[in-house]
Amino acid sequence: MSRDFAGTLVMDFFVAFGVIIGGSLIGGMGALMIGRPPLSTIHDLASGLKIWALVAAIGGTFDAITSLERGLFAGTHADMYKTIAMICAALGGANTGTLIIQWITQEQITS
């Protein structure tokens, strides 16, 4: 694994983590301003932002899907493995952020 690719994995993890934590907490502040319960709003946002955290971390384009297709049909397996590792890093960041939000709000996230 190259140093650049390891850096990409770390960035993917923390971008997804930041989308969950930042989006949930800022949304909770907005909920507080309009009179909604902030902790339940933070909880709901954390579970709803998971897919968007993944999209933001891998770049928001179809490059990842194209890379998987090339790996399967064109025989460039290295690209496919790198893309899968990037998606796993992003999922790990989103899941870690969600678990921290769950810990803060003391509610169970079911989805």
XYZ file of N, CA, C and O in Angstrom:
444
model
N 0.853 -1.168 0.000
C 0.000 0.000 0.000
C 0.901 1.235 0.000
O 1.797 1.355 0.816
N 0.634 2.139 -0.922
C 1.457 3.341 -1.018
C 1.053 4.357 0.040
O -0.042 4.295 0.611
N 1.938 5.283 0.284
C 1.687 6.324 1.277
C 0.522 7.220 0.844
O -0.291 7.630 1.669
N 0.432 7.506 -0.449
C -0.664 8.332 -0.955
C -2.014 7.652 -0.776
O -3.001 8.289 -0.400
N -2.061 6.356 -1.041
C -3.322 5.635 -0.893
C -3.720 5.537 0.574
O -4.906 5.661 0.899
N -2.768 5.332 1.457
C -3.079 5.313 2.898
C -3.629 6.671 3.330
O -4.576 6.740 4.126
N -3.071 7.741 2.788
C -3.593 9.075 3.079
C -5.010 9.260 2.578
O -5.843 9.894 3.238
N -5.299 8.687 1.412
C -6.653 8.751 0.867
C -7.638 8.020 1.766
O -8.751 8.505 1.997
N -7.235 6.862 2.284
C -8.113 6.115 3.185
C -8.398 6.893 4.465
O -9.534 6.931 4.941
N -7.371 7.529 5.006
C -7.557 8.333 6.220
C -8.489 9.509 5.935
O -9.388 9.818 6.732
N -8.292 10.160 4.800
C -9.158 11.285 4.438
C -10.605 10.834 4.248
O -11.535 11.515 4.696
N -10.813 9.699 3.595
C -12.167 9.186 3.406
C -12.839 8.913 4.742
O -14.017 9.235 4.937
N -12.095 8.313 5.665
C -12.633 8.029 6.994
C -13.085 9.321 7.673
O -14.214 9.423 8.164
N -12.212 10.317 7.690
C -12.518 11.523 8.446
C -13.522 12.432 7.741
O -14.247 13.178 8.417
N -13.611 12.388 6.427
C -14.660 13.144 5.739
C -16.027 12.574 6.113
O -16.953 13.323 6.463
N -16.174 11.258 6.053
C -17.448 10.636 6.432
C -17.758 10.882 7.906
O -18.898 11.189 8.272
N -16.754 10.780 8.750
C -16.911 11.042 10.179
C -17.376 12.483 10.402
O -18.300 12.745 11.177
N -16.760 13.424 9.709
C -17.108 14.832 9.859
C -18.499 15.163 9.361
O -19.183 16.019 9.934
N -18.931 14.516 8.291
C -20.283 14.753 7.788
C -21.307 14.329 8.833
O -22.277 15.059 9.103
N -21.100 13.184 9.459
C -22.042 12.704 10.470
C -22.025 13.604 11.701
O -23.070 14.086 12.156
N -20.849 13.835 12.264
C -20.753 14.626 13.497
C -21.183 16.069 13.243
O -22.025 16.615 13.961
N -20.614 16.692 12.231
C -20.920 18.093 11.958
C -22.366 18.312 11.554
O -23.027 19.216 12.068
N -22.845 17.498 10.649
C -24.225 17.648 10.189
C -25.230 17.438 11.302
O -26.213 18.176 11.416
N -24.986 16.460 12.141
C -25.909 16.172 13.233
C -25.900 17.278 14.285
O -26.955 17.728 14.745
N -24.709 17.714 14.678
C -24.626 18.734 15.728
C -25.130 20.096 15.246
O -25.840 20.786 15.980
N -24.793 20.483 14.032
C -25.287 21.756 13.500
C -26.798 21.683 13.290
O -27.529 22.635 13.573
N -27.285 20.550 12.818
C -28.731 20.366 12.697
C -29.424 20.412 14.044
O -30.539 20.929 14.160
N -28.780 19.896 15.074
C -29.336 19.974 16.425
C -29.415 21.403 16.925
O -30.355 21.764 17.636
N -28.432 22.220 16.565
C -28.492 23.639 16.937
C -29.653 24.330 16.217
O -30.333 25.178 16.804
N -29.866 23.964 14.972
C -31.015 24.507 14.242
C -32.329 24.067 14.864
O -33.276 24.858 14.947
N -32.394 22.824 15.297
C -33.604 22.331 15.954
C -33.861 23.089 17.256
O -35.009 23.407 17.582
N -32.817 23.390 17.975
C -32.950 24.150 19.215
C -33.512 25.547 18.938
O -34.356 26.046 19.684
N -33.083 26.150 17.838
C -33.559 27.494 17.489
C -35.040 27.530 17.131
O -35.699 28.538 17.352
N -35.542 26.439 16.544
C -36.958 26.443 16.147
C -37.852 25.738 17.158
O -39.042 25.570 16.926
N -37.294 25.343 18.287
C -38.105 24.781 19.359
C -38.332 23.285 19.300
O -39.184 22.769 20.011
N -37.600 22.569 18.472
C -37.705 21.110 18.432
C -36.711 20.516 19.412
O -35.703 21.146 19.745
N -36.947 19.292 19.861
C -35.991 18.668 20.792
C -34.661 18.370 20.099
O -34.612 17.615 19.115
N -33.558 18.959 20.579
C -32.290 18.831 19.855
C -31.699 17.423 19.867
O -31.147 16.978 18.858
N -31.786 16.703 20.979
C -31.147 15.386 21.032
C -31.819 14.381 20.108
O -31.139 13.602 19.434
N -33.135 14.395 20.047
C -33.793 13.457 19.129
C -33.557 13.859 17.676
O -33.449 13.004 16.799
N -33.441 15.163 17.415
C -33.128 15.617 16.059
C -31.710 15.203 15.676
O -31.471 14.749 14.546
N -30.771 15.348 16.589
C -29.390 14.919 16.337
C -29.356 13.427 16.037
O -28.693 12.975 15.105
N -30.097 12.669 16.817
C -30.172 11.215 16.617
C -30.732 10.879 15.242
O -30.188 10.044 14.516
N -31.827 11.539 14.860
C -32.455 11.266 13.564
C -31.546 11.675 12.406
O -31.467 10.974 11.396
N -30.870 12.798 12.552
C -29.976 13.244 11.491
C -28.791 12.298 11.319
O -28.363 12.036 10.192
N -28.260 11.792 12.412
C -27.114 10.883 12.318
C -27.465 9.628 11.529
O -26.669 9.160 10.709
N -28.651 9.109 11.755
C -29.027 7.907 11.014
C -29.362 8.224 9.563
O -29.134 7.400 8.677
N -29.868 9.426 9.293
C -30.224 9.797 7.933
C -29.052 10.265 7.078
O -29.134 10.256 5.852
N -27.973 10.694 7.704
C -26.835 11.231 6.956
C -25.798 10.175 6.562
O -24.834 10.510 5.880
N -25.989 8.930 6.961
C -24.971 7.909 6.683
C -24.661 7.766 5.202
O -23.497 7.752 4.807
N -25.678 7.669 4.369
C -25.437 7.476 2.942
C -24.775 8.709 2.334
O -23.914 8.596 1.461
N -25.147 9.890 2.824
C -24.552 11.111 2.295
C -23.110 11.254 2.741
O -22.288 11.840 2.021
N -22.789 10.744 3.901
C -21.398 10.749 4.347
C -20.545 9.868 3.434
O -19.430 10.227 3.068
N -21.084 8.731 3.051
C -20.372 7.841 2.129
C -20.186 8.502 0.768
O -19.094 8.470 0.198
N -21.229 9.143 0.262
C -21.149 9.816 -1.035
C -20.127 10.947 -0.983
O -19.319 11.111 -1.907
N -20.137 11.724 0.088
C -19.183 12.830 0.211
C -17.753 12.314 0.304
O -16.827 12.902 -0.264
N -17.550 11.214 1.003
C -16.190 10.699 1.197
C -15.588 10.132 -0.081
O -14.399 10.295 -0.324
N -16.386 9.471 -0.904
C -15.816 8.884 -2.121
C -15.867 9.838 -3.298
O -15.495 9.476 -4.404
N -16.311 11.067 -3.082
C -16.227 12.074 -4.123
C -17.532 12.469 -4.757
O -17.572 13.396 -5.539
N -18.590 11.753 -4.498
C -19.887 12.134 -5.023
C -20.086 11.897 -6.506
O -21.027 12.400 -7.091
N -19.221 11.139 -7.133
C -19.370 10.865 -8.559
C -19.484 9.361 -8.773
O -19.445 8.577 -7.830
N -19.567 8.983 -10.025
C -19.668 7.570 -10.359
C -18.302 6.944 -10.624
O -18.225 5.841 -11.148
N -17.229 7.638 -10.267
C -15.891 7.085 -10.470
C -15.694 5.782 -9.721
O -15.045 4.864 -10.216
N -16.240 5.690 -8.519
C -16.089 4.466 -7.737
C -16.806 3.297 -8.408
O -16.272 2.183 -8.470
N -17.992 3.557 -8.927
C -18.744 2.488 -9.601
C -18.053 2.095 -10.903
O -17.952 0.914 -11.226
N -17.534 3.077 -11.631
C -16.804 2.795 -12.865
C -15.548 1.984 -12.570
O -15.205 1.063 -13.320
N -14.879 2.319 -11.474
C -13.684 1.576 -11.092
C -14.015 0.126 -10.745
O -13.267 -0.791 -11.095
N -15.128 -0.087 -10.063
C -15.554 -1.458 -9.767
C -15.878 -2.218 -11.048
O -15.536 -3.398 -11.181
N -16.536 -1.546 -11.982
C -16.863 -2.188 -13.255
C -15.600 -2.573 -14.018
O -15.500 -3.678 -14.552
N -14.618 -1.677 -14.052
C -13.343 -1.994 -14.716
C -12.676 -3.184 -14.047
O -12.079 -4.027 -14.715
N -12.740 -3.233 -12.738
C -12.123 -4.342 -12.024
C -12.776 -5.674 -12.340
O -12.102 -6.699 -12.457
N -14.083 -5.655 -12.486
C -14.795 -6.902 -12.757
C -14.681 -7.342 -14.209
O -14.479 -8.519 -14.499
N -14.822 -6.389 -15.140
C -14.933 -6.769 -16.541
C -13.676 -6.542 -17.361
O -13.504 -7.171 -18.410
N -12.785 -5.663 -16.920
C -11.576 -5.387 -17.695
C -10.336 -6.013 -17.061
O -9.255 -5.936 -17.617
N -10.493 -6.593 -15.897
C -9.379 -7.296 -15.279
C -8.415 -6.428 -14.498
O -7.336 -6.883 -14.136
N -8.772 -5.182 -14.204
C -7.902 -4.319 -13.401
C -8.321 -4.437 -11.937
O -8.996 -3.580 -11.394
N -7.881 -5.519 -11.342
C -8.325 -5.834 -9.983
C -7.755 -4.887 -8.936
O -8.365 -4.683 -7.893
N -6.607 -4.301 -9.198
C -6.017 -3.380 -8.220
C -6.929 -2.177 -7.995
O -7.114 -1.744 -6.854
N -7.514 -1.646 -9.065
C -8.451 -0.522 -8.925
C -9.681 -0.930 -8.129
O -10.192 -0.157 -7.316
N -10.152 -2.131 -8.378
C -11.335 -2.611 -7.672
C -11.055 -2.744 -6.174
O -11.859 -2.312 -5.354
N -9.907 -3.284 -5.821
C -9.574 -3.446 -4.411
C -9.387 -2.098 -3.730
O -9.786 -1.910 -2.577
N -8.803 -1.146 -4.436
C -8.625 0.195 -3.865
C -9.972 0.863 -3.628
O -10.191 1.502 -2.595
N -10.884 0.718 -4.582
C -12.207 1.321 -4.430
C -12.967 0.694 -3.269
O -13.615 1.397 -2.493
N -12.876 -0.613 -3.144
C -13.543 -1.290 -2.032
C -12.945 -0.845 -0.704
O -13.670 -0.610 0.270
N -11.636 -0.666 -0.660
C -10.992 -0.184 0.570
C -11.434 1.238 0.889
O -11.665 1.577 2.066
N -11.589 2.081 -0.125
C -12.055 3.450 0.109
C -13.485 3.475 0.631
O -13.810 4.233 1.550
N -14.336 2.633 0.081
C -15.724 2.561 0.546
C -15.773 2.039 1.978
O -16.528 2.550 2.813
N -14.956 1.040 2.293
C -14.918 0.509 3.663
C -14.409 1.556 4.657
O -14.926 1.652 5.770
N -13.410 2.342 4.259
C -12.908 3.405 5.134
C -13.991 4.445 5.381
O -14.182 4.905 6.519
N -14.728 4.810 4.334
C -15.806 5.781 4.486
C -16.931 5.225 5.357
O -17.478 5.936 6.209
N -17.270 3.966 5.167
C -18.292 3.347 6.012
C -17.844 3.285 7.462
O -18.650 3.472 8.384
N -16.565 3.024 7.681
C -16.036 3.016 9.042
C -16.137 4.383 9.695
O -16.500 4.498 10.867
N -15.835 5.440 8.956
C -15.950 6.791 9.486
C -17.390 7.162 9.791
O -17.679 7.760 10.830
N -18.308 6.809 8.889
C -19.720 7.105 9.115
C -20.255 6.324 10.310
O -21.011 6.857 11.128
N -19.846 5.073 10.441
C -20.311 4.265 11.564
C -19.736 4.777 12.886
O -20.440 4.822 13.893
N -18.472 5.174 12.882
C -17.865 5.718 14.096
C -18.567 7.005 14.516
O -18.864 7.198 15.702
N -18.848 7.879 13.560
C -19.570 9.108 13.875
C -20.955 8.827 14.422
O -21.403 9.464 15.380
N -21.641 7.857 13.843
C -22.971 7.492 14.313
C -22.922 6.917 15.726
O -23.777 7.214 16.554
N -21.908 6.107 16.000
C -21.783 5.557 17.356
C -21.501 6.642 18.389
O -22.005 6.584 19.514
N -20.715 7.650 18.017
C -20.459 8.751 18.944
C -21.738 9.551 19.183
O -22.041 9.928 20.321
N -22.511 9.786 18.130
C -23.799 10.475 18.298
C -24.733 9.643 19.174
O -25.426 10.177 20.043
N -24.729 8.337 18.985
C -25.549 7.456 19.813
C -25.109 7.554 21.268
O -25.941 7.589 22.170
N -23.829 7.632 21.497
C -23.301 7.761 22.854
C -23.701 9.110 23.467
O -24.067 9.183 24.635
N -23.637 10.172 22.668
C -24.004 11.498 23.169
C -25.498 11.572 23.494
O -25.882 12.086 24.546
N -26.343 11.061 22.606
C -27.797 11.186 22.792
C -28.380 10.091 23.658
O -29.521 10.202 24.086
N -27.623 9.023 23.903
C -28.091 7.889 24.701
C -29.343 7.233 24.110
O -30.213 6.767 24.823
N -29.416 7.219 22.780
C -30.518 6.548 22.087
C -29.923 5.486 21.173
O -28.812 5.620 20.696
N -30.696 4.445 20.910
C -30.258 3.376 20.016
C -30.631 3.724 18.588
O -31.772 4.069 18.309
N -29.669 3.629 17.680
C -29.935 3.867 16.269
C -30.218 2.512 15.641
O -29.390 1.616 15.650
N -31.429 2.362 15.086
C -31.842 1.060 14.595
C -31.584 0.867 13.120
O -31.580 -0.248 12.644
N -31.411 1.915 12.339
C -31.220 1.711 10.899
C -29.819 1.989 10.467
O -29.006 2.478 11.128
